[in-house]
Short mmCIF file of C-alpha atoms in Angstrom, two decimals:
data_model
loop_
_atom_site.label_atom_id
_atom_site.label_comp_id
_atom_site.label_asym_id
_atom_site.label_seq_id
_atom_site.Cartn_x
_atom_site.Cartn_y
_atom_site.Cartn_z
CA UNK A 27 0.00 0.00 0.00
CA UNK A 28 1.37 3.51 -0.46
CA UNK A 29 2.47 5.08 2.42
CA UNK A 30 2.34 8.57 4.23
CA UNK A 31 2.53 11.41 1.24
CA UNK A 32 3.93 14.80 2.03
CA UNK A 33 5.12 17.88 0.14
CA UNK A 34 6.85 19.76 -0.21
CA UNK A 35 10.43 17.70 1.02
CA UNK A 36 12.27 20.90 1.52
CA UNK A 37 11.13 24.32 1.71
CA UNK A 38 13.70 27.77 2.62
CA UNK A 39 11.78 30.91 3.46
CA UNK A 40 12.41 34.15 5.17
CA UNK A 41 11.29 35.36 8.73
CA UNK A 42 8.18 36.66 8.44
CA UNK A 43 6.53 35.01 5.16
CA UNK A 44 4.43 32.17 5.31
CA UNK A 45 4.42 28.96 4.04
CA UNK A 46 2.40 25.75 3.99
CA UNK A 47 2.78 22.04 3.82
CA UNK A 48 0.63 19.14 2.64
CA UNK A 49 0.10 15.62 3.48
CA UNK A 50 -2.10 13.04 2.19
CA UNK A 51 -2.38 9.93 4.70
CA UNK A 52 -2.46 5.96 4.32
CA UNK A 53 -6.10 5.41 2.52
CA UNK A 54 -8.36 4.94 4.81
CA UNK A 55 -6.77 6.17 7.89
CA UNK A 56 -8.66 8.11 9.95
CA UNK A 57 -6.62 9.68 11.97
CA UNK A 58 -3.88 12.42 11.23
CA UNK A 59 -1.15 13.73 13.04
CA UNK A 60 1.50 16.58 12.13
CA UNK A 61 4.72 16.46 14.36
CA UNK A 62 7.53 19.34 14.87
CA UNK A 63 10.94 17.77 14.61
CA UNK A 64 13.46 20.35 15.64
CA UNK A 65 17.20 19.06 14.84
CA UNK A 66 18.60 16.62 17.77
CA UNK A 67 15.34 16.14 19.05
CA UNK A 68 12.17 13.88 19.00
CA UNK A 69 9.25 14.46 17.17
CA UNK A 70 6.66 16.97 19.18
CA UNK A 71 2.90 16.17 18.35
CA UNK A 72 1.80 19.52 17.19
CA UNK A 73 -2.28 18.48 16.22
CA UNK A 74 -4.25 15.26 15.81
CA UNK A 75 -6.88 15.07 14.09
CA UNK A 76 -9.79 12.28 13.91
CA UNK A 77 -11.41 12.29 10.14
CA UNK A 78 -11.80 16.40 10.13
CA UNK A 79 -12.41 17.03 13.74
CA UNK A 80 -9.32 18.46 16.17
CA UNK A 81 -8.75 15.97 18.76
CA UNK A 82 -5.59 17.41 20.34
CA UNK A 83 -3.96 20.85 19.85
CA UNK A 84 -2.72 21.76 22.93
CA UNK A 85 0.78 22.59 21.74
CA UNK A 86 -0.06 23.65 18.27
CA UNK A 87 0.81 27.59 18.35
CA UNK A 88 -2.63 29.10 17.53
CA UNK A 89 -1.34 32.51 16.67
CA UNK A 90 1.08 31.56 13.96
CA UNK A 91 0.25 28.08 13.34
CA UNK A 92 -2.86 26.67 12.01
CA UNK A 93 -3.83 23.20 10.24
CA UNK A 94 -6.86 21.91 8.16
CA UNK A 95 -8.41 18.94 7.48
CA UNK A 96 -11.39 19.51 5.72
CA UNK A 97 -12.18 16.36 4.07
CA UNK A 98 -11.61 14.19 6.19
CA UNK A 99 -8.21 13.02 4.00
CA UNK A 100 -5.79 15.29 3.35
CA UNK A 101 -4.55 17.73 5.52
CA UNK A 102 -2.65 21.10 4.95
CA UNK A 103 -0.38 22.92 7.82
CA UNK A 104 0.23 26.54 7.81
CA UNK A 105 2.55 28.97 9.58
CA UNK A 106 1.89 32.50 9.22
CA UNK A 107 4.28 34.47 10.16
CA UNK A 108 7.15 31.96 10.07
CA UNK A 109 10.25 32.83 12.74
CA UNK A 110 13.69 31.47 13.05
CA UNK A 111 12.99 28.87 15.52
CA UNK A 112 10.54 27.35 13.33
CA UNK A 113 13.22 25.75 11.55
CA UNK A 114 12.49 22.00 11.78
CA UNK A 115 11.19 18.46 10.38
CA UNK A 116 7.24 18.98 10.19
CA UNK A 117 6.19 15.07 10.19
CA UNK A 118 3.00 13.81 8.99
CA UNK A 119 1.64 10.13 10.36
CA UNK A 120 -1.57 8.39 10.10
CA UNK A 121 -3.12 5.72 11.83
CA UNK A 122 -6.65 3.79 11.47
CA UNK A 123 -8.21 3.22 14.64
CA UNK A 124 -11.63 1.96 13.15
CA UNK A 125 -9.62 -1.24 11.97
CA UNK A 126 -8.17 -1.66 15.67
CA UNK A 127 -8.37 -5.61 16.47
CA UNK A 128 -8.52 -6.90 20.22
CA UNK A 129 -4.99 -6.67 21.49
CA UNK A 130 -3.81 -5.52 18.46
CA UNK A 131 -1.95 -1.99 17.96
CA UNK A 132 -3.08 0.81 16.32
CA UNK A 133 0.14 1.93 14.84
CA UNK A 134 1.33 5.87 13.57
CA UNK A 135 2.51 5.62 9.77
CA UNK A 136 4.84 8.32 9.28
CA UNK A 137 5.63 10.53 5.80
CA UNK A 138 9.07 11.40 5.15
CA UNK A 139 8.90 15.21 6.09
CA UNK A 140 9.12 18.87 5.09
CA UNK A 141 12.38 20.21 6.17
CA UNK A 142 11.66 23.90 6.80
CA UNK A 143 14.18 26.50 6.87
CA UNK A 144 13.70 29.71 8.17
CA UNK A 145 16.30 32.57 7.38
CA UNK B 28 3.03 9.99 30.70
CA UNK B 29 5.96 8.10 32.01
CA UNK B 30 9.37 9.26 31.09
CA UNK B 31 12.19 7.00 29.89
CA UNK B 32 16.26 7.36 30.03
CA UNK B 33 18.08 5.78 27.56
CA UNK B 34 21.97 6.19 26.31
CA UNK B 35 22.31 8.92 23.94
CA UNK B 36 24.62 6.68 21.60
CA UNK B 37 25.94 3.46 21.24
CA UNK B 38 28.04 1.29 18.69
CA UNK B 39 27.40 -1.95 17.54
CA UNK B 40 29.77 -3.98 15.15
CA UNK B 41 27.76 -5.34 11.81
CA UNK B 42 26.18 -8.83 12.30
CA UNK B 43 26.36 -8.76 16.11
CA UNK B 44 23.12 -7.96 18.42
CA UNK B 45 22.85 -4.80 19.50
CA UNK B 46 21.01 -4.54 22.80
CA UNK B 47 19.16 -1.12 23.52
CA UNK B 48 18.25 -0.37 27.44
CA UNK B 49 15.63 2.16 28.06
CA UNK B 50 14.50 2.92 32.05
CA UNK B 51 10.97 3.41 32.72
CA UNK B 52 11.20 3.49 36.61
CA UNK B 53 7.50 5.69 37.15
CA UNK B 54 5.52 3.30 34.76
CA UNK B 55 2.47 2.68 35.52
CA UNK B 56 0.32 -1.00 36.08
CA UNK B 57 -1.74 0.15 32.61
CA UNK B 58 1.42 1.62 30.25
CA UNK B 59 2.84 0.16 27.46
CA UNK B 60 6.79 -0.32 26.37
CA UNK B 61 7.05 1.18 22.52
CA UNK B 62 10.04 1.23 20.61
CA UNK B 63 10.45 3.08 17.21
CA UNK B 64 13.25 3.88 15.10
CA UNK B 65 13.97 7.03 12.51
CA UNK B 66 16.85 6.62 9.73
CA UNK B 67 18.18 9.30 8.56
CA UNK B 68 15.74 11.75 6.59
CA UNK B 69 12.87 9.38 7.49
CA UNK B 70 9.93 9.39 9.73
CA UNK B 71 9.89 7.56 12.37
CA UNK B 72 9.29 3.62 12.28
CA UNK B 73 7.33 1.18 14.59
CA UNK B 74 9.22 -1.92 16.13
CA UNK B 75 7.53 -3.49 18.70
CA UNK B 76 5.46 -2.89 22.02
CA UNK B 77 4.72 -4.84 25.15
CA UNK B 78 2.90 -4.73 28.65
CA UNK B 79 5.18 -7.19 30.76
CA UNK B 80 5.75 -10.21 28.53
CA UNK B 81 8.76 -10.26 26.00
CA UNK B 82 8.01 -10.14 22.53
CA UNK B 83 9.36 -10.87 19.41
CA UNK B 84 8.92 -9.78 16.15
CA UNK B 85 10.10 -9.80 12.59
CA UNK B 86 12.53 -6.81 13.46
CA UNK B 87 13.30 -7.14 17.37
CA UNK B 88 12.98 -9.09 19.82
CA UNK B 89 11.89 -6.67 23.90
CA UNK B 90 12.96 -7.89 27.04
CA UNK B 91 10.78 -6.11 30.05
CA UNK B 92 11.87 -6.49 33.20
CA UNK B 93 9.62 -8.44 36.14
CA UNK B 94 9.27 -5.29 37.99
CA UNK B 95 8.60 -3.30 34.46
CA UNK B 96 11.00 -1.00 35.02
CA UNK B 97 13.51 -1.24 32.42
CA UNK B 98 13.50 -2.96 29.49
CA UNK B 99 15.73 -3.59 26.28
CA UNK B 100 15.63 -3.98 23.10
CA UNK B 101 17.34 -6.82 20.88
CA UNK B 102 18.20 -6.05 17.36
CA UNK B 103 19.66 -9.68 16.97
CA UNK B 104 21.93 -9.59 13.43
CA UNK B 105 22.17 -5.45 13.43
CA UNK B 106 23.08 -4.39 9.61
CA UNK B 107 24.49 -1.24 8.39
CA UNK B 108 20.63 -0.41 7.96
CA UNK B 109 19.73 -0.40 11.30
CA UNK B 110 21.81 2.55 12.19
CA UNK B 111 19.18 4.95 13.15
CA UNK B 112 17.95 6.94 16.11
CA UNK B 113 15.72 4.73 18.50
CA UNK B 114 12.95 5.73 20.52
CA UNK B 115 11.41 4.44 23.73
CA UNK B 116 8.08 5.60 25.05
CA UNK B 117 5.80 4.37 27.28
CA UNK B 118 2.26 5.27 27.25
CA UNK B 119 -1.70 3.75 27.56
CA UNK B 120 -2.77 1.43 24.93
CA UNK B 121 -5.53 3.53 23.96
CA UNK B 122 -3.82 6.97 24.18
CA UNK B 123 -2.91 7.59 20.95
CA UNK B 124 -0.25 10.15 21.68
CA UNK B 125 3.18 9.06 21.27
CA UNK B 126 6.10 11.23 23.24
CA UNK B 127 9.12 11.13 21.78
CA UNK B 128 12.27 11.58 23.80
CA UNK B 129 16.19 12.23 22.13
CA UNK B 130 15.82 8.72 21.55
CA UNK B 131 19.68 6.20 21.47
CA UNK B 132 21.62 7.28 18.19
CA UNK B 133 22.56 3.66 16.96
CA UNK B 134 25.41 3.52 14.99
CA UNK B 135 26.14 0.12 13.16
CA UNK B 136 29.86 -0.05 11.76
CA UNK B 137 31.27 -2.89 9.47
#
């Protein structure tokens, strides 16, 4: 099966302009999560999202950051106005909790990232 | 959540195991032992999980401690390819959030 689609893979801006990043999910897979990786660390859940309702945005920053998914698929992330120390991985991963099986685990697919640079 | 501690790096020679420890002292009776891996310019990768039983998989085999406090994981025949960052977290089955530390930086050398 395909796996986790994002775009674009790299992306160099200035402070101050925005920018925006896509990701289309595993088919089927209802639930969508975008991640901040800053370099040296671990992935950060920035929003989760379960078919186009916000589950979880606790540490998504509201006033510059906002994300979409309208559809129920595909899911856009926005930063407006970007700043230096948004420089980072921004990770995309899916999962499909309606085909969760007793005992089983409901797994996170990830996408292989937008690399943002802010300058 | 719980927290884990693992190494920040460790070596491992091509075709030997390479055994990962993670400590998990604060975990509770209900919390689950995840490990996932990133490569380089990837996103991250499930391995394996478990409650208290070891497990074993196509990738990995976990050892948890009888107490649950520690546990490690067993990359038995590491390759070149497993060189990677890997993550330990421990959370609730049904929580879907997954907390990533620094994670071990795993560096397999020929």
């Amino acid at each position: 099966e395909a796996g986790v689609a994002q775009s674009p893979r790299y992306k160099i801006i200035e402070k101050r302009q925005s920018v925006a990043f896509w990701c289309n999910p595993i088919s089927g897979h209802a639930t969508l999560y975008w991640y901040q990786q800053i370099l040296g660390q671990g992935p950060k859940l920035l929003i989760q999202f379960q078919n186009n309702g916000v589950v979880d945005d606790s540490q998504l920053p509201k006033d510059r950051f906002s994300a979409e998914r309208l559809k129920g698929v595909d899911s856009t992330l926005k930063i407006q106005p970007a700043k230096l120390e948004d420089s980072a991985v921004y990770l995309c991963a899916s999962s499909s909790p309606s085909l969760r099986l007793a005992g089983s685990y409901n797994e996170q697919f990830f996408g292989p990232g937008t690399r943002l640079t802010v300058l | 959540d719980a927290k884990t501690t693992q190494p920040t790096s460790m070596d491992c020679a091509e075709g030997r195991a390479a055994n990962l420890p993670c400590n998990h002292s604060t975990i509770s009776g209900n919390e689950y032992v995840y490990w996932y891996r990133q490569i380089h310019s990837q996103g991250p990768q499930y391995i394996i999980h478990g409650l208290k039983n070891n497990e074993t998989n196509e990738m990995a085999s976990l050892i948890i401690t009888e107490d649950r406090k520690s546990s490690t994981l067993i990359l038995p025949h590491a390759t070149l390819r497993d060189t990677a960052v890997y993550y330990c977290i421990v959370r609730q089955f049904n929580d879907y959030k997954l907390s990533f530390g620094a994670g071990t930086t795993v560096t397999v050398r020929a």
